């Protein structure tokens, strides 16, 4: 290696640029940056020389004794001068080409250009390695190739996003969809509030005139929005502010350590404010509707805390997956190849990468934000998938035009009006608003049918689109990046998966209890009368129940086999994946 280093320096700097100190090649410090990886190589050689100094004296003494005992044979010189000059000239040309390509890498404006220039430099060195006939020249070219490969990480990287490597063809459609949904809600809510304000203002003036005639000193005022402000604040923070803030802060995560401390501090603030609002509502507007049983009330508060943490961990997972996306995407795509029929999904998934898919699944909170009924949620998710693929395949102009077309159609069609009616039903009172923010500390005593409908239609959407998809992706991430994570990052990932399993398991139990009771009560009459609507809703409910528990068992098995398989990767169809694979 030292001989190869000396030849490279001869070619790149000339004979006069080298210094010989105690028989070793030394080079000026101002020349270290001219060849990529040269400084690292020199430092490593220096360290190796220090390690070998302890035994060098004994080896030299033994060598001298051996040479003294053996006869000296005369022969041709070890290195012919003309051959040496030719080797130096060739290596100088190689070093010049590699240095030129490395400079292009440093000056590149985009990640694609940097990768292309670096590949060219490696190809230059690789071609010289294959064409070299002399062992020393071949060894030197191989050293250059290896150092270029190792120096890839130290080259100037132009990330696809400021702090992450998440592809823009995933960021743009997801961010656009979130923005459009928030605009949709704001435009709908504001005119409604203004209309109600004018109507209630006129009504208040009439009532105030009547009251002044009867009780002149008594003045009553009516508020426009009679919902508890604490619950309104909790809903805004839970569904709007917290997801955006934690997804943004999660982009500061590293593959080894997970999200930054600032993200956890911010989440702690959101958690504290959320439960201050809930406790205030429990002492005021929700006092009459709380559960009668104190143990059940405490259990529901604990479940609300787990639900809040699950929402936050899903948002933070987006940034964490982006930090490791480059390292695990190829392994993840290979696992799809190994599964039956999974190869058909690889072209689509490769356009987004692992982090892009994570961001897409994080956007599954949007159907819950709009209170989309479970039978329609898969249809909405399929439309969103098609829009994302269209954006990735044909560019942002085509993708944005298609997304705006679907958006306008939904707003202007009766489907959009009906969905907004459903949304207003879920937030029209303090009782419903508490359930909307995940605090099931109240009871819907007045209508058992309303309770069943909420469990089947609302919780089903949360179970399938939020919990199961997130658990599947997070367990895949943990298995693929297990060896790259430190202990704290592993514990954080395990905690997120564990909380998700508890929350999803409870929702599955709720759905199962309602489904079994409804089938026992109405199943016979629905089948006899061939009620198509009842049959469809029953089939959807049974599918959610069986699929929910099946998905939870699958995720639990993947987590267990992380510690059982040597590769930490387990698939349902292939079992433990071989580390060589």
XYZ file of C-alpha atoms in Angstrom:
581
model
C 0.000 0.000 0.000
C 2.839 2.383 0.812
C 4.499 1.592 -2.519
C 1.193 2.350 -4.253
C 0.884 5.613 -2.295
C 4.378 6.612 -3.354
C 3.641 5.911 -7.008
C 0.463 7.941 -6.875
C 2.314 10.854 -5.312
C 5.057 10.630 -7.898
C 2.500 10.799 -10.666
C 0.467 13.584 -9.142
C 3.175 15.811 -7.636
C 6.435 14.873 -9.385
C 9.640 13.657 -7.762
C 10.421 17.036 -6.274
C 7.084 17.180 -4.377
C 8.018 14.219 -2.133
C 10.239 14.112 0.911
C 12.133 11.070 2.125
C 12.450 10.891 5.890
C 14.082 7.805 7.417
C 13.330 5.830 4.322
C 9.616 6.681 4.346
C 7.660 8.790 1.886
C 6.448 12.086 3.313
C 4.466 14.706 1.433
C 3.729 18.392 2.026
C 0.524 19.193 3.883
C -0.672 21.637 1.177
C -0.958 18.733 -1.296
C -3.143 16.501 0.846
C -6.412 17.871 -0.515
C -5.594 17.420 -4.192
C -6.472 13.735 -4.381
C -9.765 12.476 -2.871
C -9.162 10.211 0.127
C -5.401 11.010 0.239
C -5.445 12.609 3.674
C -7.434 9.688 5.127
C -5.063 7.203 3.512
C -1.992 9.007 4.829
C -3.397 9.218 8.347
C -4.224 5.547 8.282
C -0.730 4.648 7.092
C 0.775 6.769 9.858
C -1.288 4.941 12.452
C -0.265 1.595 11.029
C 3.380 2.660 11.110
C 3.149 3.527 14.791
C 1.603 0.161 15.562
C 4.357 -1.644 13.657
C 7.214 0.295 15.271
C 7.241 -1.976 18.309
C 8.183 -5.041 16.261
C 10.121 -3.448 13.414
C 13.479 -3.541 15.286
C 13.301 -7.266 15.967
C 12.263 -8.035 12.383
C 15.122 -5.902 11.025
C 17.637 -7.691 13.241
C 16.394 -11.116 12.110
C 16.532 -9.987 8.470
C 20.143 -8.844 8.829
C 21.176 -12.136 10.371
C 19.454 -14.107 7.612
C 21.095 -12.073 4.866
C 24.481 -12.505 6.516
C 24.108 -16.279 6.445
C 22.795 -16.531 2.845
C 24.987 -15.923 -0.221
C 24.361 -12.795 -2.200
C 23.297 -13.322 -5.809
C 23.800 -10.668 -8.384
C 21.067 -9.965 -10.921
C 19.249 -7.313 -12.877
C 18.170 -4.093 -11.094
C 14.856 -4.322 -9.172
C 13.206 -1.525 -11.124
C 14.228 -0.295 -14.539
C 14.352 3.525 -14.708
C 12.424 3.742 -17.966
C 9.721 1.418 -16.644
C 9.464 3.502 -13.504
C 9.048 6.710 -15.483
C 6.360 5.092 -17.627
C 4.488 3.923 -14.518
C 4.751 7.362 -12.989
C 3.421 8.967 -16.164
C 0.446 6.585 -16.312
C -0.380 7.110 -12.658
C -0.102 10.863 -13.093
C -2.697 10.745 -15.846
C -4.973 8.579 -13.668
C -4.608 10.953 -10.713
C -5.358 13.962 -12.908
C -8.526 12.368 -14.276
C -9.726 11.288 -10.828
C -8.949 14.716 -9.342
C -10.880 16.421 -12.148
C -13.914 14.199 -11.575
C -13.718 14.739 -7.800
C -13.669 18.499 -8.301
C -16.819 18.155 -10.376
C -18.391 16.255 -7.470
C -17.530 19.072 -5.083
C -18.917 21.711 -7.449
C -22.117 19.804 -8.290
C -25.386 21.654 -7.739
C -27.660 18.648 -7.348
C -27.436 15.208 -5.801
C -27.909 13.511 -9.165
C -24.988 15.415 -10.693
C -22.747 14.596 -7.727
C -23.558 10.912 -7.946
C -22.966 10.892 -11.705
C -19.557 12.572 -11.417
C -18.521 10.274 -8.580
C -19.462 7.216 -10.597
C -17.365 8.544 -13.483
C -14.376 8.933 -11.185
C -14.787 5.412 -9.860
C -15.127 4.122 -13.408
C -11.854 5.823 -14.366
C -10.027 4.126 -11.524
C -11.774 0.792 -12.161
C -10.861 0.814 -15.852
C -7.237 1.483 -14.992
C -7.331 -1.417 -12.538
C -8.641 -3.819 -15.170
C -6.238 -2.656 -17.907
C -3.115 -2.622 -15.726
C -0.733 -5.517 -16.373
C 1.878 -4.632 -13.785
C 0.878 -5.826 -10.249
C 1.984 -2.558 -8.658
C -0.019 -0.410 -11.066
C -3.030 -2.669 -10.675
C -2.768 -2.507 -6.873
C -2.512 1.268 -6.961
C -5.574 1.607 -9.192
C -7.510 -0.696 -6.877
C -6.493 1.482 -3.909
C -7.786 4.572 -5.708
C -11.067 2.818 -6.484
C -11.508 1.692 -2.902
C -10.691 5.090 -1.459
C -13.177 6.733 -3.808
C -15.870 4.317 -2.668
C -15.062 4.999 0.977
C -14.918 8.732 0.337
C -18.436 8.916 -1.067
C -19.856 9.807 2.317
C -17.256 12.517 2.868
C -17.923 14.223 -0.461
C -20.207 17.250 -0.529
C -23.743 15.916 -0.657
C -26.572 17.946 -2.140
C -29.630 16.428 -0.396
C -32.988 16.262 -2.071
C -34.400 18.240 0.820
C -32.608 20.620 3.171
C -32.281 18.175 6.056
C -33.509 14.873 4.661
C -33.205 12.667 1.639
C -36.920 12.293 1.104
C -37.841 12.518 -2.594
C -39.731 15.576 -3.734
C -42.195 13.448 -5.688
C -43.465 12.250 -2.305
C -43.217 15.546 -0.417
C -45.062 17.689 -2.963
C -48.269 15.640 -3.421
C -48.584 14.872 0.298
C -48.016 18.478 1.346
C -50.397 19.724 -1.357
C -53.115 17.345 -0.221
C -52.764 18.431 3.415
C -52.928 22.087 2.408
C -56.027 21.567 0.257
C -57.842 19.700 3.036
C -57.104 22.442 5.559
C -58.285 25.081 3.086
C -61.427 23.024 2.466
C -62.234 22.962 6.188
C -61.426 26.637 6.705
C -63.524 27.819 3.762
C -66.457 25.720 4.920
C -66.265 26.647 8.590
C -65.737 30.397 8.269
C -68.806 31.270 6.124
C -70.947 29.027 8.317
C -69.751 30.800 11.442
C -70.404 34.229 9.900
C -73.910 33.225 8.849
C -74.690 31.862 12.285
C -73.275 34.989 13.838
C -75.598 37.298 11.832
C -78.592 35.051 12.495
C -77.910 34.736 16.204
C -77.146 38.444 16.464
C -80.596 39.352 15.112
C -82.182 36.759 17.377
C -80.285 38.111 20.384
C -81.431 41.661 19.640
C -85.063 40.559 19.514
C -84.776 38.554 22.732
C -82.892 41.374 24.419
C -85.691 43.832 23.585
C -88.254 41.453 25.089
C -86.127 40.933 28.187
C -85.584 44.653 28.648
C -89.360 45.173 28.669
C -89.825 42.472 31.336
C -86.560 42.819 33.301
C -84.831 46.095 32.420
C -81.779 45.400 34.609
C -81.197 41.895 33.322
C -79.132 41.546 30.171
C -78.470 38.117 28.656
C -75.987 37.448 25.901
C -75.796 34.492 23.572
C -72.476 33.254 22.213
C -72.083 32.313 18.596
C -70.209 29.041 19.331
C -71.518 27.284 22.429
C -68.826 24.593 22.396
C -66.217 24.549 25.129
C -63.225 26.666 23.981
C -60.877 24.230 25.715
C -62.108 21.348 23.545
C -61.921 23.485 20.396
C -58.302 24.343 21.233
C -57.515 20.674 21.900
C -58.994 19.713 18.519
C -56.998 22.354 16.623
C -53.742 21.353 18.318
C -54.380 17.631 17.927
C -55.418 17.574 14.269
C -53.638 20.585 12.759
C -50.726 22.022 14.712
C -49.165 18.906 16.275
C -48.911 16.751 13.110
C -47.283 19.537 11.080
C -44.897 20.546 13.889
C -43.751 17.013 14.716
C -43.332 15.960 11.093
C -41.167 19.042 10.512
C -39.089 18.506 13.662
C -38.751 14.802 12.876
C -36.670 15.708 9.829
C -33.806 16.441 12.218
C -33.604 12.758 13.182
C -30.594 10.526 12.622
C -30.633 6.865 11.731
C -28.657 5.906 14.833
C -30.292 8.104 17.505
C -33.796 8.826 16.197
C -35.630 12.180 16.539
C -33.870 15.166 18.154
C -34.508 16.211 21.748
C -36.359 19.320 20.577
C -39.029 17.096 19.033
C -39.628 15.318 22.356
C -39.745 18.616 24.256
C -42.269 19.999 21.772
C -44.397 16.881 22.076
C -44.327 17.193 25.870
C -45.782 20.693 25.560
C -48.540 19.464 23.238
C -49.324 16.584 25.601
C -49.579 18.848 28.642
C -51.801 21.411 26.910
C -54.021 18.649 25.487
C -54.810 17.148 28.874
C -55.176 20.500 30.594
C -57.933 21.228 28.080
C -59.546 17.822 28.664
C -59.464 18.133 32.472
C -60.954 21.616 32.255
C -63.791 20.309 30.072
C -64.336 17.364 32.459
C -64.827 19.811 35.312
C -67.146 22.006 33.253
C -68.996 21.201 30.043
C -68.520 17.397 30.196
C -69.337 16.929 33.875
C -72.808 15.437 33.271
C -71.710 13.074 30.499
C -68.691 11.404 32.151
C -68.604 7.663 32.794
C -70.256 6.723 36.058
C -67.556 4.209 36.959
C -64.363 5.793 38.265
C -62.097 2.869 37.242
C -63.502 3.028 33.718
C -62.949 6.790 33.624
C -59.312 6.336 34.683
C -58.880 3.593 32.090
C -60.276 5.846 29.357
C -57.925 8.654 30.377
C -54.999 6.260 30.081
C -56.239 5.149 26.691
C -56.519 8.798 25.609
C -52.878 9.308 26.619
C -51.826 6.285 24.546
C -53.873 7.550 21.595
C -52.170 10.936 21.814
C -48.697 9.364 21.989
C -49.525 7.074 19.071
C -50.501 10.055 16.925
C -47.269 11.867 17.816
C -45.006 8.855 17.242
C -46.543 8.342 13.798
C -45.700 11.939 12.905
C -42.106 11.647 14.190
C -41.584 8.370 12.346
C -41.648 10.173 9.003
C -38.412 12.029 9.701
C -36.733 9.002 11.280
C -37.479 6.875 8.245
C -36.059 9.600 5.995
C -32.762 9.517 7.892
C -32.292 5.795 7.112
C -34.109 5.688 3.785
C -30.999 5.474 1.589
C -29.647 2.549 3.590
C -32.785 0.434 3.922
C -34.801 1.175 0.771
C -32.912 -1.391 -1.311
C -33.328 -4.030 1.418
C -37.001 -3.179 1.756
C -37.600 -3.456 -1.988
C -35.762 -6.793 -1.997
C -38.136 -8.079 0.681
C -41.025 -7.222 -1.670
C -39.339 -9.236 -4.425
C -39.134 -12.248 -2.119
C -42.856 -12.203 -1.317
C -45.468 -13.724 -3.646
C -46.688 -11.070 -6.066
C -44.657 -8.403 -4.312
C -42.513 -7.783 -7.370
C -45.458 -6.061 -9.034
C -45.361 -3.352 -6.351
C -41.629 -2.666 -6.606
C -41.756 -0.192 -9.553
C -44.312 1.936 -7.739
C -42.574 1.765 -4.361
C -39.157 2.500 -5.844
C -40.419 5.882 -7.093
C -41.211 6.959 -3.543
C -38.594 5.120 -1.502
C -39.163 3.944 2.047
C -39.402 7.492 3.441
C -41.871 8.543 0.757
C -44.165 5.642 1.607
C -43.846 6.560 5.304
C -44.915 10.136 4.567
C -47.830 8.881 2.483
C -49.040 6.571 5.275
C -48.667 9.386 7.823
C -51.167 11.319 5.703
C -53.695 8.627 6.594
C -54.783 10.908 9.431
C -56.622 13.055 6.865
C -59.606 10.654 6.514
C -59.857 10.667 10.313
C -59.679 14.450 10.326
C -62.672 14.553 7.960
C -64.457 11.682 9.783
C -64.676 9.622 6.595
C -66.804 6.505 7.025
C -64.883 3.231 6.939
C -66.550 1.820 3.771
C -65.435 4.901 1.803
C -61.973 5.312 3.342
C -60.268 2.642 1.162
C -61.717 4.299 -1.952
C -60.337 7.670 -0.891
C -56.948 6.118 -0.128
C -56.876 4.486 -3.573
C -57.605 7.821 -5.267
C -54.795 9.452 -3.313
C -52.379 6.646 -4.285
C -53.209 7.134 -7.953
C -52.677 10.890 -7.676
C -49.269 10.386 -6.038
C -48.206 7.913 -8.736
C -49.407 10.273 -11.443
C -47.366 13.071 -9.874
C -44.247 10.876 -9.665
C -44.569 9.491 -13.195
C -45.487 12.622 -15.193
C -44.176 15.501 -13.092
C -45.636 18.117 -10.818
C -47.632 19.970 -13.479
C -49.717 16.948 -14.485
C -49.969 15.749 -10.890
C -51.114 19.114 -9.550
C -53.686 19.528 -12.336
C -55.138 16.075 -11.608
C -55.226 16.713 -7.863
C -56.985 20.059 -8.264
C -59.513 18.487 -10.618
C -60.417 15.815 -8.079
C -60.499 18.455 -5.354
C -62.918 20.700 -7.229
C -65.110 17.738 -8.157
C -65.412 16.657 -4.523
C -66.244 20.160 -3.331
C -68.909 20.792 -5.963
C -70.484 17.319 -5.945
C -73.123 16.066 -3.500
C -70.500 13.688 -2.117
C -68.482 16.613 -0.778
C -71.544 18.248 0.759
C -72.542 14.984 2.420
C -69.037 14.439 3.793
C -68.993 17.909 5.279
C -72.374 17.194 6.873
C -70.876 14.071 8.474
C -67.893 16.096 9.684
C -70.130 18.701 11.334
C -72.011 15.922 13.116
C -68.774 14.757 14.724
C -67.848 18.210 16.065
C -71.209 19.883 16.680
C -71.218 19.474 20.483
C -68.872 19.140 23.439
C -69.782 15.476 23.752
C -68.828 14.642 20.163
C -65.824 16.973 20.222
C -64.321 15.087 23.166
C -64.575 11.824 21.223
C -63.158 13.581 18.161
C -59.896 14.374 19.978
C -59.534 10.807 21.263
C -60.773 11.388 24.822
C -63.461 8.718 25.294
C -64.270 9.867 28.815
C -67.946 10.428 27.998
C -70.880 8.163 27.215
C -73.415 8.442 24.400
C -76.319 7.440 26.599
C -79.106 8.828 24.471
C -78.741 6.649 21.361
C -77.343 3.108 21.178
C -77.577 3.118 17.373
C -75.369 6.217 17.242
C -72.792 4.444 19.406
C -72.740 1.397 17.127
C -72.458 3.531 14.008
C -69.521 5.458 15.444
C -67.664 2.273 16.406
C -68.151 0.641 13.009
C -67.771 3.624 10.719
C -65.331 5.931 12.539
C -63.121 3.577 14.568
C -62.859 1.253 11.578
C -61.182 4.014 9.581
C -58.696 4.662 12.390
C -57.909 0.973 12.828
C -57.275 0.187 9.166
C -55.771 3.407 7.779
C -53.847 4.615 10.822
C -52.909 1.836 13.203
C -52.405 -1.206 10.984
C -50.542 0.561 8.170
C -48.307 2.450 10.576
C -47.559 -0.669 12.625
C -46.675 -2.650 9.506
C -44.313 0.051 8.245
C -42.710 0.746 11.634
C -42.056 -2.948 12.272
C -40.452 -3.226 8.814
C -38.275 -0.212 9.580
C -37.160 -1.633 12.930
C -36.192 -4.978 11.396
C -34.241 -3.439 8.509
C -32.377 -0.796 10.537
C -31.963 -2.748 13.799
C -28.168 -3.021 13.519
C -27.806 0.692 12.674
C -29.724 2.002 15.692
C -28.445 2.607 19.203
C -30.252 1.347 22.296
C -32.322 4.496 22.823
C -33.536 4.565 19.221
C -34.523 0.883 19.452
C -36.435 1.511 22.684
C -38.232 4.483 21.105
C -39.238 2.385 18.086
C -40.362 -0.496 20.304
C -42.393 1.895 22.488
C -44.120 3.334 19.430
C -44.997 -0.138 18.147
C -46.116 -1.322 21.580
C -48.442 1.648 22.095
C -49.820 1.186 18.588
C -50.575 -2.469 19.313
C -52.419 -1.585 22.539
C -54.498 1.165 20.931
C -55.315 -0.924 17.859
C -56.125 -3.958 19.994
C -58.644 -2.000 22.044
C -60.283 -0.622 18.900
C -60.469 -4.152 17.516
C -62.196 -5.352 20.679
C -64.697 -2.487 20.468
C -65.482 -3.288 16.838
C -65.789 -7.017 17.543
C -68.216 -6.497 20.403
C -70.494 -4.344 18.245
C -70.218 -6.612 15.184
C -70.992 -9.821 17.052
C -73.977 -8.237 18.825
C -75.321 -6.727 15.571
C -74.976 -10.010 13.650
C -76.768 -11.927 16.392
C -79.579 -9.366 16.470
C -80.019 -8.453 12.792
C -78.162 -11.081 10.775
C -81.098 -13.405 10.223
C -83.491 -10.730 9.020
C -80.892 -9.124 6.727
C -80.197 -12.446 4.991
C -83.880 -13.394 4.674
C -84.845 -10.020 3.222
C -81.719 -9.797 1.017
C -80.978 -6.329 2.349
C -78.071 -5.289 0.093
C -77.053 -2.348 2.260
C -77.075 -4.462 5.400
C -75.089 -7.232 3.700
C -72.429 -4.785 2.484
C -72.076 -3.110 5.868
C -71.948 -6.492 7.588
C -69.262 -7.735 5.220
C -67.200 -4.599 5.788
C -67.550 -4.962 9.553
C -66.513 -8.636 9.506
C -63.559 -7.819 7.255
C -62.393 -5.060 9.594
C -62.704 -7.368 12.594
C -60.838 -10.342 11.068
C -58.353 -8.209 9.150
C -57.662 -6.091 12.203
C -56.771 -8.991 14.471
C -54.899 -10.742 11.674
C -52.844 -7.641 10.973
C -52.046 -7.175 14.644
C -50.885 -10.795 14.915
C -48.689 -10.332 11.843
C -47.042 -7.205 13.271
C -46.504 -8.871 16.648
C -44.843 -11.847 14.912
C -42.523 -9.523 12.932
C -41.426 -7.817 16.158
C -40.774 -11.144 17.931
C -38.728 -12.517 15.049
C -36.565 -9.388 14.987
C -34.830 -10.948 18.011
C -35.030 -14.515 16.690
C -33.737 -14.161 13.110
C -30.048 -13.532 12.432
C -30.982 -10.952 9.811
C -33.769 -9.487 12.034
C -36.094 -9.739 9.003
C -39.073 -12.083 8.840
C -41.766 -12.454 6.190
C -45.016 -14.346 6.419
C -44.341 -16.276 3.199
C -40.573 -16.862 3.490
C -39.893 -16.961 7.229
C -36.539 -15.634 8.442
C -34.615 -13.974 5.630
C -31.019 -15.149 5.239
C -28.378 -12.541 6.193
C -26.634 -13.216 2.855
C -29.836 -12.313 1.016
